[in-house]
PDB file of C-alpha atoms in Angstrom:
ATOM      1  CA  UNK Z   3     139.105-157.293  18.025  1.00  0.00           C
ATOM      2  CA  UNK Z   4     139.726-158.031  21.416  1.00  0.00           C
ATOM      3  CA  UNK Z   5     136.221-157.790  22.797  1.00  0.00           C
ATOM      4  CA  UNK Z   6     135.293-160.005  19.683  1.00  0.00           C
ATOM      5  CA  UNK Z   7     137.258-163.015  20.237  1.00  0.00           C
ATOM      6  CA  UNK Z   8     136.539-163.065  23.529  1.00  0.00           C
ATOM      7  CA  UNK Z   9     133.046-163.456  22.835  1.00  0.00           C
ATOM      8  CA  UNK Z  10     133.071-167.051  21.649  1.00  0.00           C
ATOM      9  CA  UNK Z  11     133.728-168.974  25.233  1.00  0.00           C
ATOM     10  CA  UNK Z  12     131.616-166.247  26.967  1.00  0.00           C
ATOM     11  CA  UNK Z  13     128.620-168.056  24.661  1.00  0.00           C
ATOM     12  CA  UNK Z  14     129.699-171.008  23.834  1.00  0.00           C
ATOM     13  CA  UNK Z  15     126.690-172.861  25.975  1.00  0.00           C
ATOM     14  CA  UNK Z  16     128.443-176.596  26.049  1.00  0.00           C
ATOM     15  CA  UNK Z  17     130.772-175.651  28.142  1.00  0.00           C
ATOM     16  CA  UNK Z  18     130.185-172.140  29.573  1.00  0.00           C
ATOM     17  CA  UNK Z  19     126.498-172.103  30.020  1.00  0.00           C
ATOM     18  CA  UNK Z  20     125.830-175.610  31.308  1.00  0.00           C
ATOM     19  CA  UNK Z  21     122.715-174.190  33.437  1.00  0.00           C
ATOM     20  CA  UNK Z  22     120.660-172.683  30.457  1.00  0.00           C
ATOM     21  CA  UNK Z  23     117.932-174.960  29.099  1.00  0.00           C
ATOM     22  CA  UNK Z  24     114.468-172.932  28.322  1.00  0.00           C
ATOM     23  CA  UNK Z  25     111.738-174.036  27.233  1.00  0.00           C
ATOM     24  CA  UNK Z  26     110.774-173.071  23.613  1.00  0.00           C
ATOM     25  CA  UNK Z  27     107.498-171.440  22.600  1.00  0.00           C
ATOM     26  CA  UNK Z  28     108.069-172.403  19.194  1.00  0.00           C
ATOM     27  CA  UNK Z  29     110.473-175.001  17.191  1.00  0.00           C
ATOM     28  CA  UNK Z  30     114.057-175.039  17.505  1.00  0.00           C
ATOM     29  CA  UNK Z  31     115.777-173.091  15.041  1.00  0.00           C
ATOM     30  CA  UNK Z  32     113.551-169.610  16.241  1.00  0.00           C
ATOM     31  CA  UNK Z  33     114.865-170.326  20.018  1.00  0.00           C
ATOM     32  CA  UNK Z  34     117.160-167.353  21.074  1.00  0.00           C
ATOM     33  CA  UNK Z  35     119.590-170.330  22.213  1.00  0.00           C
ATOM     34  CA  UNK Z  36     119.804-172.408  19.776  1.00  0.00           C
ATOM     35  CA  UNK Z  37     120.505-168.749  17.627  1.00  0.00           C
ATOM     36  CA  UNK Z  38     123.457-168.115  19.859  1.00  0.00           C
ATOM     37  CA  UNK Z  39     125.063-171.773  19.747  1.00  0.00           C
ATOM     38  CA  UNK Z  40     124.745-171.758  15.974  1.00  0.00           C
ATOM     39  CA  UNK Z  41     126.323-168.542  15.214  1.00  0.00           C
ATOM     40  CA  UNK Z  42     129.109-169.299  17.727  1.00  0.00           C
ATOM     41  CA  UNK Z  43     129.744-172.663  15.590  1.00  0.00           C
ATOM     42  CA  UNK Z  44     129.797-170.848  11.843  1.00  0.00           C
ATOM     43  CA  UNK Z  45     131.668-167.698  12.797  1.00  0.00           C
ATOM     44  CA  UNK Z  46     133.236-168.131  16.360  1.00  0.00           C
ATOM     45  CA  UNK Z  47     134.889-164.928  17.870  1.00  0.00           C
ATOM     46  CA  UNK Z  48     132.366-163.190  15.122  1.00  0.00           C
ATOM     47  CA  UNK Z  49     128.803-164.646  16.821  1.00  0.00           C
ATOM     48  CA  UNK Z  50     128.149-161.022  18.253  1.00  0.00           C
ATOM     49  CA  UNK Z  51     127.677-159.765  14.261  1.00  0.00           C
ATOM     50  CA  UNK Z  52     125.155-162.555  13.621  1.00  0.00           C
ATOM     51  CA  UNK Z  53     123.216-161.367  16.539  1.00  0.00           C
ATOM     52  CA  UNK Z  54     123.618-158.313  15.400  1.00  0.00           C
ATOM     53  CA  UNK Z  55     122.225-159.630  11.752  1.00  0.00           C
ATOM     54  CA  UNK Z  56     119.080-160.890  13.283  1.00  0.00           C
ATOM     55  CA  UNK Z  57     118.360-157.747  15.274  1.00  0.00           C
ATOM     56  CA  UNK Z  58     118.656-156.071  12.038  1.00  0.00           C
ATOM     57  CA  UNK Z  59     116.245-158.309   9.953  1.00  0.00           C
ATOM     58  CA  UNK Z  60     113.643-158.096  12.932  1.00  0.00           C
ATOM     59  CA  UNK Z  61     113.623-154.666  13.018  1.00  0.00           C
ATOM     60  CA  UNK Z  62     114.159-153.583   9.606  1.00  0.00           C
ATOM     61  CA  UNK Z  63     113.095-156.832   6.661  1.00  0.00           C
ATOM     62  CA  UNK Z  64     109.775-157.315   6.333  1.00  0.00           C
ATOM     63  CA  UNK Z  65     110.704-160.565   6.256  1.00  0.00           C
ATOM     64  CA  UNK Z  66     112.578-160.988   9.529  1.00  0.00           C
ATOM     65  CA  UNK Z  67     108.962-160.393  11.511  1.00  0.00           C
ATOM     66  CA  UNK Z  68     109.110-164.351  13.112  1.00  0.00           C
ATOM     67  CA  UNK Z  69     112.351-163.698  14.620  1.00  0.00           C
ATOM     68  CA  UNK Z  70     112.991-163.291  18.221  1.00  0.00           C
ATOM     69  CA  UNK Z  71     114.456-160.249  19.137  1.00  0.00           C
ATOM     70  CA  UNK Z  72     112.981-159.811  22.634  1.00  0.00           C
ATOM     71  CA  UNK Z  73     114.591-163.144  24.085  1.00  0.00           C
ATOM     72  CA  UNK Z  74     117.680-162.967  21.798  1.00  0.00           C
ATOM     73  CA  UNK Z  75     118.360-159.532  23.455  1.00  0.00           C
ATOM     74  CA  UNK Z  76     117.715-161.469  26.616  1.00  0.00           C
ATOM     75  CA  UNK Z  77     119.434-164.250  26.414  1.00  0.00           C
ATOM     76  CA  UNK Z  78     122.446-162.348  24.849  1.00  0.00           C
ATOM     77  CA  UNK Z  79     122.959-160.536  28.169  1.00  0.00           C
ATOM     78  CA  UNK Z  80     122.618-163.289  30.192  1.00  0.00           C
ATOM     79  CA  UNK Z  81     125.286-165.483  28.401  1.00  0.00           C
ATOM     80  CA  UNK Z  82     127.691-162.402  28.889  1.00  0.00           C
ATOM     81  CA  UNK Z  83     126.663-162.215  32.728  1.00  0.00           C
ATOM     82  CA  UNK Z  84     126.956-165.961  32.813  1.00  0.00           C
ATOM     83  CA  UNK Z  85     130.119-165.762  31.662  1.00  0.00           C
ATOM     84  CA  UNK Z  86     131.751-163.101  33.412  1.00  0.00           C
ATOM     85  CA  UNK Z  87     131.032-164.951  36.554  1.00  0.00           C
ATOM     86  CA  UNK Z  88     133.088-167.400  36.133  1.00  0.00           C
ATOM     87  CA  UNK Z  89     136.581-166.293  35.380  1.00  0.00           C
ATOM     88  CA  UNK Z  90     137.797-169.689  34.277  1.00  0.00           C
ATOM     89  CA  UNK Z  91     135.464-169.768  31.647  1.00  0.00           C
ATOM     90  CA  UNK Z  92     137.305-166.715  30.074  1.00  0.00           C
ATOM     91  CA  UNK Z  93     136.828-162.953  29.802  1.00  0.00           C
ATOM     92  CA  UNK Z  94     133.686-162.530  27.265  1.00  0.00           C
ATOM     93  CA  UNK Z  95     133.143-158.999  25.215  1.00  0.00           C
ATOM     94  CA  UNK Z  96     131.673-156.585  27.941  1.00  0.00           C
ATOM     95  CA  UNK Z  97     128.528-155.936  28.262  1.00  0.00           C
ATOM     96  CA  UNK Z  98     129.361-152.117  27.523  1.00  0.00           C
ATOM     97  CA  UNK Z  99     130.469-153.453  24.056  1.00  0.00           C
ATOM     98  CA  UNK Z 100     127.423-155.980  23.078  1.00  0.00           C
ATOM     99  CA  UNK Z 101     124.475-153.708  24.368  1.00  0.00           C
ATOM    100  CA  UNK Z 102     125.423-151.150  21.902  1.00  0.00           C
ATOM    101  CA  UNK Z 103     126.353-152.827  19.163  1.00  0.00           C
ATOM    102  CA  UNK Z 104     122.864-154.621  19.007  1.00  0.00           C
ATOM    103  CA  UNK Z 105     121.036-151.031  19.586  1.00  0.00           C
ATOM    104  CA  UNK Z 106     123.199-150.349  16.652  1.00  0.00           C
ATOM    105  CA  UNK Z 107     121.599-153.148  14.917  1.00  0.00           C
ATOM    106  CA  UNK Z 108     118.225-151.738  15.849  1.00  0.00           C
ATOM    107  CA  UNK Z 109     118.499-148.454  14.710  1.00  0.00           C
ATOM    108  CA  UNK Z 110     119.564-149.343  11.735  1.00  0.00           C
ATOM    109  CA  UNK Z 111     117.217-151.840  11.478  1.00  0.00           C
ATOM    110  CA  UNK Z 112     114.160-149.306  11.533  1.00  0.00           C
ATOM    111  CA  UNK Z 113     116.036-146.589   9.229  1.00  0.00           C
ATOM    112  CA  UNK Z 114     115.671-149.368   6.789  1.00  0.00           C
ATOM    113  CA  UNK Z 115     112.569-150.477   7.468  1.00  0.00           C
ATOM    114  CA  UNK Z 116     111.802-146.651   6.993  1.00  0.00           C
ATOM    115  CA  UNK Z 117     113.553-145.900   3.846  1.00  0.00           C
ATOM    116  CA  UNK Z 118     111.705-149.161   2.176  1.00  0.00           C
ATOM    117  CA  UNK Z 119     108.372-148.028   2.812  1.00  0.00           C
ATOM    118  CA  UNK Z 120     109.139-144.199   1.702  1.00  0.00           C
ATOM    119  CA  UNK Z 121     110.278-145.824  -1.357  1.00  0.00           C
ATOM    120  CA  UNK Z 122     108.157-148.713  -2.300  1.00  0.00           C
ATOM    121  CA  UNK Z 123     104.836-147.544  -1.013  1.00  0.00           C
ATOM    122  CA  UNK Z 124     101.693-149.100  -0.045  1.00  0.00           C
ATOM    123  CA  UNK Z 125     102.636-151.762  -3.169  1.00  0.00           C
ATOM    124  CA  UNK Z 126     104.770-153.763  -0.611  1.00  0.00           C
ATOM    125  CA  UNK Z 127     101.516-155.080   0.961  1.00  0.00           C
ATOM    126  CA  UNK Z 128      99.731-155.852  -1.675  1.00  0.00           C
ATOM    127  CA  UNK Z 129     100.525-159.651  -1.666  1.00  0.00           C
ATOM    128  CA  UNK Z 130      97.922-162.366  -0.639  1.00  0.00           C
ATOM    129  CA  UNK Z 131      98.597-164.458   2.182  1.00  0.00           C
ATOM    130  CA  UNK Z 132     100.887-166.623   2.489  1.00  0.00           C
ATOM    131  CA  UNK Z 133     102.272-169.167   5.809  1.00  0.00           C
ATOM    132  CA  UNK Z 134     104.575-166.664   6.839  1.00  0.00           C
ATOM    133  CA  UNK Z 135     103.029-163.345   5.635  1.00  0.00           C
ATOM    134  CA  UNK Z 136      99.386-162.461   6.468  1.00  0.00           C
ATOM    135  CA  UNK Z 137      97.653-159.031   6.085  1.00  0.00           C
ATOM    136  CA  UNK Z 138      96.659-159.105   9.175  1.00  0.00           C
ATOM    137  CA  UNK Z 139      99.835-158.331  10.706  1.00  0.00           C
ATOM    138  CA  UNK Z 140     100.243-155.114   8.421  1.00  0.00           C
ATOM    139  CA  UNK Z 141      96.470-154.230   9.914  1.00  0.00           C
ATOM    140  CA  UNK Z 142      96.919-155.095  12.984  1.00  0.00           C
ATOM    141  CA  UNK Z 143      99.793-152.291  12.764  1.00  0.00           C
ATOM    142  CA  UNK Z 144      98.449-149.156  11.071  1.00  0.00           C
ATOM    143  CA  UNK Z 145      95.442-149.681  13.190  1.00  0.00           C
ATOM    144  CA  UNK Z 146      98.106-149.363  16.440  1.00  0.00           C
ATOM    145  CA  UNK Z 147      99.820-146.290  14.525  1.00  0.00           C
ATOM    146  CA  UNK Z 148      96.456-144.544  13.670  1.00  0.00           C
ATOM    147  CA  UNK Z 149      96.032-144.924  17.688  1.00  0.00           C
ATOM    148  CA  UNK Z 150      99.173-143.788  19.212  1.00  0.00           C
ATOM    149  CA  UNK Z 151     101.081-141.573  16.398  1.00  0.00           C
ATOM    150  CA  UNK Z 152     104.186-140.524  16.902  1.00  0.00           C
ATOM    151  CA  UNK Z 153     105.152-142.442  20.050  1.00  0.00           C
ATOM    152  CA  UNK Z 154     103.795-145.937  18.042  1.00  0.00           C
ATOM    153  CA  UNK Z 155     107.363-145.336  16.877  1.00  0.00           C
ATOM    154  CA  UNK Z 156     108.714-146.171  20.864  1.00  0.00           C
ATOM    155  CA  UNK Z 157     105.721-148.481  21.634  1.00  0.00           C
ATOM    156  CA  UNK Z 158     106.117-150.356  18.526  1.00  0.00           C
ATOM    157  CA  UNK Z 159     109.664-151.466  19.791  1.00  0.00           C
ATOM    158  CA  UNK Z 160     108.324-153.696  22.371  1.00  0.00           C
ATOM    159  CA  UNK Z 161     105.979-154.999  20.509  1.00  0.00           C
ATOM    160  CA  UNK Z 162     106.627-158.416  18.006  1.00  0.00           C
ATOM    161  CA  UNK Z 163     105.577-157.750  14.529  1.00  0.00           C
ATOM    162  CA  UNK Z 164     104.001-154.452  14.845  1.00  0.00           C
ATOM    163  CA  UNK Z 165     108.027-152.994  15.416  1.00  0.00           C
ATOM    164  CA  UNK Z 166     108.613-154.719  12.267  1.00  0.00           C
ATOM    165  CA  UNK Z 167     106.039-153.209  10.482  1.00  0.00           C
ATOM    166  CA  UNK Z 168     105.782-149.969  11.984  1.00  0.00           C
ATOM    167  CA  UNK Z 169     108.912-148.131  10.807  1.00  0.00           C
ATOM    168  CA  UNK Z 170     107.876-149.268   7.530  1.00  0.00           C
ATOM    169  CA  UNK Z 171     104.466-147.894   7.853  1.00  0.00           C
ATOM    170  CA  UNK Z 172     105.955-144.844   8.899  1.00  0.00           C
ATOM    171  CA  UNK Z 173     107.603-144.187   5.725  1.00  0.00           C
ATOM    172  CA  UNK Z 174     104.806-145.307   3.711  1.00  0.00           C
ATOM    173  CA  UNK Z 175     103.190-142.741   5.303  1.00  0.00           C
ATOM    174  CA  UNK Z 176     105.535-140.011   4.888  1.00  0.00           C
ATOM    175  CA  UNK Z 177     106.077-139.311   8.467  1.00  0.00           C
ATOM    176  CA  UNK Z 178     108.494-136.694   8.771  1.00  0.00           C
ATOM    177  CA  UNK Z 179     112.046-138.121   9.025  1.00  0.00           C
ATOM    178  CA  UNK Z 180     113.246-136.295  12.248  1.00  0.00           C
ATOM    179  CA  UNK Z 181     109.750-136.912  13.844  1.00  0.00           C
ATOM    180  CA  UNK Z 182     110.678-140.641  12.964  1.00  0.00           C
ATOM    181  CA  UNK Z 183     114.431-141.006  13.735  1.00  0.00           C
ATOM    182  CA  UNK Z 184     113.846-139.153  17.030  1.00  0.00           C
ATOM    183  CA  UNK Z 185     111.418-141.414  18.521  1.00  0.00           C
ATOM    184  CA  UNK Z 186     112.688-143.914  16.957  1.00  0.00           C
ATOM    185  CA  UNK Z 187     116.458-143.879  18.750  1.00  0.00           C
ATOM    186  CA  UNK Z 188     114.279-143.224  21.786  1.00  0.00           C
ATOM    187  CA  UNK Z 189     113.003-147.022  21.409  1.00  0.00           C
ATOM    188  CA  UNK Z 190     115.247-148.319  20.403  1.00  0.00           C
ATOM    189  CA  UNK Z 191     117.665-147.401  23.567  1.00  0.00           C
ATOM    190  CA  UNK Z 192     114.507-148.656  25.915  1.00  0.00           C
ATOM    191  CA  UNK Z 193     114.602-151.637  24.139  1.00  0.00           C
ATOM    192  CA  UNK Z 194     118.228-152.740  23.058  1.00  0.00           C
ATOM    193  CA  UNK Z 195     120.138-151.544  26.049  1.00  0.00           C
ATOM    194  CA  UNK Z 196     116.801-152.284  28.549  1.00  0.00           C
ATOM    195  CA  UNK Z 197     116.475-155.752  27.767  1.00  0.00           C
ATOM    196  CA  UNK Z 198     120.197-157.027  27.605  1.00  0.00           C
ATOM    197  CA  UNK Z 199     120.629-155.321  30.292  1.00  0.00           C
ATOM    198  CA  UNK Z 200     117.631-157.076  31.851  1.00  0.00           C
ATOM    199  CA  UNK Z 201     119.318-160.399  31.108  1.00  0.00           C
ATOM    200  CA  UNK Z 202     122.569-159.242  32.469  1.00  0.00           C
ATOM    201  CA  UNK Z 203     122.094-158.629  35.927  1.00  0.00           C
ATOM    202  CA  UNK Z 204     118.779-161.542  35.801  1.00  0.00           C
ATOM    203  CA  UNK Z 205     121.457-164.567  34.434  1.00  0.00           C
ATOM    204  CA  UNK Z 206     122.951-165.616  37.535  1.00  0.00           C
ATOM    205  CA  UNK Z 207     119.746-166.418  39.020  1.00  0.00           C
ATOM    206  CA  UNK Z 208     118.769-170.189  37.858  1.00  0.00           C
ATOM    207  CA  UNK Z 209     115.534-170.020  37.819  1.00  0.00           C
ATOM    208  CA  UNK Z 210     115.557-166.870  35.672  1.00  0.00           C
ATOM    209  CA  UNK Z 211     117.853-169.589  33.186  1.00  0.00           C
ATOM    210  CA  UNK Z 212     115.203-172.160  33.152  1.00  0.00           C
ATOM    211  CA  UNK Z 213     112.417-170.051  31.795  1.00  0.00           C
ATOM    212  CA  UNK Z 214     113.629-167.524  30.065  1.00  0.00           C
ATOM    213  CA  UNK Z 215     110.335-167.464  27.308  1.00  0.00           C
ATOM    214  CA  UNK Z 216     108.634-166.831  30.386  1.00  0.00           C
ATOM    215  CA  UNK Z 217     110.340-163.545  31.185  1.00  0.00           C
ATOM    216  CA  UNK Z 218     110.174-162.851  28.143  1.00  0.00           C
ATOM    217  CA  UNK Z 219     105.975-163.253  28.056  1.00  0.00           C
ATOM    218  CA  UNK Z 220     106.164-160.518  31.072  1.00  0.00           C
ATOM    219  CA  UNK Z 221     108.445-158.398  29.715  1.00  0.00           C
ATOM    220  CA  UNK Z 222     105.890-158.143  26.431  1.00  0.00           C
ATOM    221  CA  UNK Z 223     102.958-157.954  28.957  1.00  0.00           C
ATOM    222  CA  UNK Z 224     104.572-155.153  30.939  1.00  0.00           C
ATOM    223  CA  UNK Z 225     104.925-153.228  27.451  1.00  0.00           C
ATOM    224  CA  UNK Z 226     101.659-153.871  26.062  1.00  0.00           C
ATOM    225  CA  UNK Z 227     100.052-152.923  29.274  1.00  0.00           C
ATOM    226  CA  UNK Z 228      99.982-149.084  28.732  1.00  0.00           C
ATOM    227  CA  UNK Z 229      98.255-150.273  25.662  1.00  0.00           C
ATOM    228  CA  UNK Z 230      95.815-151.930  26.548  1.00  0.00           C
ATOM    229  CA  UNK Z 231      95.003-150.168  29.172  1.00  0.00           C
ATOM    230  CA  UNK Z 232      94.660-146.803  26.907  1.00  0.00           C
ATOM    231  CA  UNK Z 233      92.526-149.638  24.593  1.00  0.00           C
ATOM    232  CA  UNK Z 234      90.076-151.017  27.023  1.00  0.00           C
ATOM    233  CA  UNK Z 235      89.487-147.392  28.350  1.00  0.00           C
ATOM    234  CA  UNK Z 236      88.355-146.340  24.861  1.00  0.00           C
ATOM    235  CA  UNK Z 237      86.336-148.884  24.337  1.00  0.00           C
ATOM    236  CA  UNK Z 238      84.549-148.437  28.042  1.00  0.00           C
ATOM    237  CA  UNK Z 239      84.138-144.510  27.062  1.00  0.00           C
ATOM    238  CA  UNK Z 240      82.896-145.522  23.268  1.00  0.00           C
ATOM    239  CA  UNK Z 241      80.531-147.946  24.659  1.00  0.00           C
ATOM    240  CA  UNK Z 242      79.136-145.043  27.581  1.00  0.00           C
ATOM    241  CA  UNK Z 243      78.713-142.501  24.547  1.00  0.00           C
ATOM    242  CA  UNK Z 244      76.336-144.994  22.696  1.00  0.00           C
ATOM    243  CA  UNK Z 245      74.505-145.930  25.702  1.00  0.00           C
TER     244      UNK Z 245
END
């Protein structure tokens, strides 16, 4: 409880977090920010669970695919670094207590995701298009399964969309639970603890706080690069085999 209600000044970006003011790559209410300041307004001392609540959707709703768990993780970490900087601001919740708590979120997040397509089958895709749901998205995914297997599970953390879909394509597909879970935890830690982290010991730098969708666009470069590397090589050797 402790750790809790100190997390409302340690995010509370009027006064604490004067310096923060990112650009947005798309409107308002999806910045990681503007996330933050809201949840600290509704539920004070409580904001960390409605971080944690968005982690979860992301990772684990179908529906939850638009939300924006990279920067959120990001910009959580660097409101707690921000914070703890400047002891007059107050003591927030630890780092050691909000990095797991949103892996928590994450894990749980893809058991769900999981357990929804073992259950419902293929017959949660078959919906037309609509301005938030497209069937692209859910072929854009089993086409990056089919490619990497198993470790898709890991990959598919860093990845926006395909992590939302990919658990659930998992259990549509029957993959073995403890094939699942395992790599599953395994990106889950990369991702939850490596990227508040990330913001954590990257907040105090300003410029870092002025363009934090930018870090974020590297940070999703750097972990689609094995990818597409491993993609365009395919293609190269496909193309050589025809020729």
């Amino acid at each position: 409880m402790t750790a809790l209600n100190a997390l409302a000044p340690a995010l509370n970006p009027p006064t604490a977090l004067p310096l923060v003011h990112a650009p947005m790559l798309g409107p308002e209410w999806l910045d990681a920010t503007f996330i933050i300041k809201a949840f600290v307004g509704w539920i004070g001392p409580w904001a960390i669970l409605g971080v944690m609540l968005v982690i979860f959707a992301e990772t684990g709703l179908l529906i939850g695919f638009f939300l924006p768990g990279d920067s959120l993780l990001f910009t959580l970490g660097m409101f707690v670094a921000i914070g703890e900087t400047n002891p007059a601001q107050g003591v927030p919740v630890p780092i050691w207590v909000a990095a797991p708590l949103v892996w928590l979120a994450a894990v749980a997040g893809n058991q769900t995701g999981y357990l929804i397509g073992r259950k419902a089958g293929p017959a949660i895709f078959n919906k037309p298009d609509s301005r938030l749901f497209k069937q692209e998205y859910v072929d854009r995914t089993s086409d990056f399964f089919e490619r990497h297997g198993g470790k898709a599970v890991t990959l598919a953390q860093f990845v926006p969309i395909v992590r939302t879909f990919t658990p659930v394509i998992a259990g549509v597909g029957k993959m073995h639970y403890r094939h699942f879970i395992t790599f599953n935890i395994l990106g889950a830690t990369l991702w939850a603890f490596g990227i508040t982290l990330l913001g954590y010991f990257l907040g105090t730098i300003t410029w870092i706080q002025d363009n934090i969708d930018a870090m974020i666009l590297v940070i999703v470069f750097i972990s689609v690069a094995p990818m597409l590397i491993s993609g365009i090589s395919q293609f190269i050797k496909s193309r050589r085999q025809k020729s």
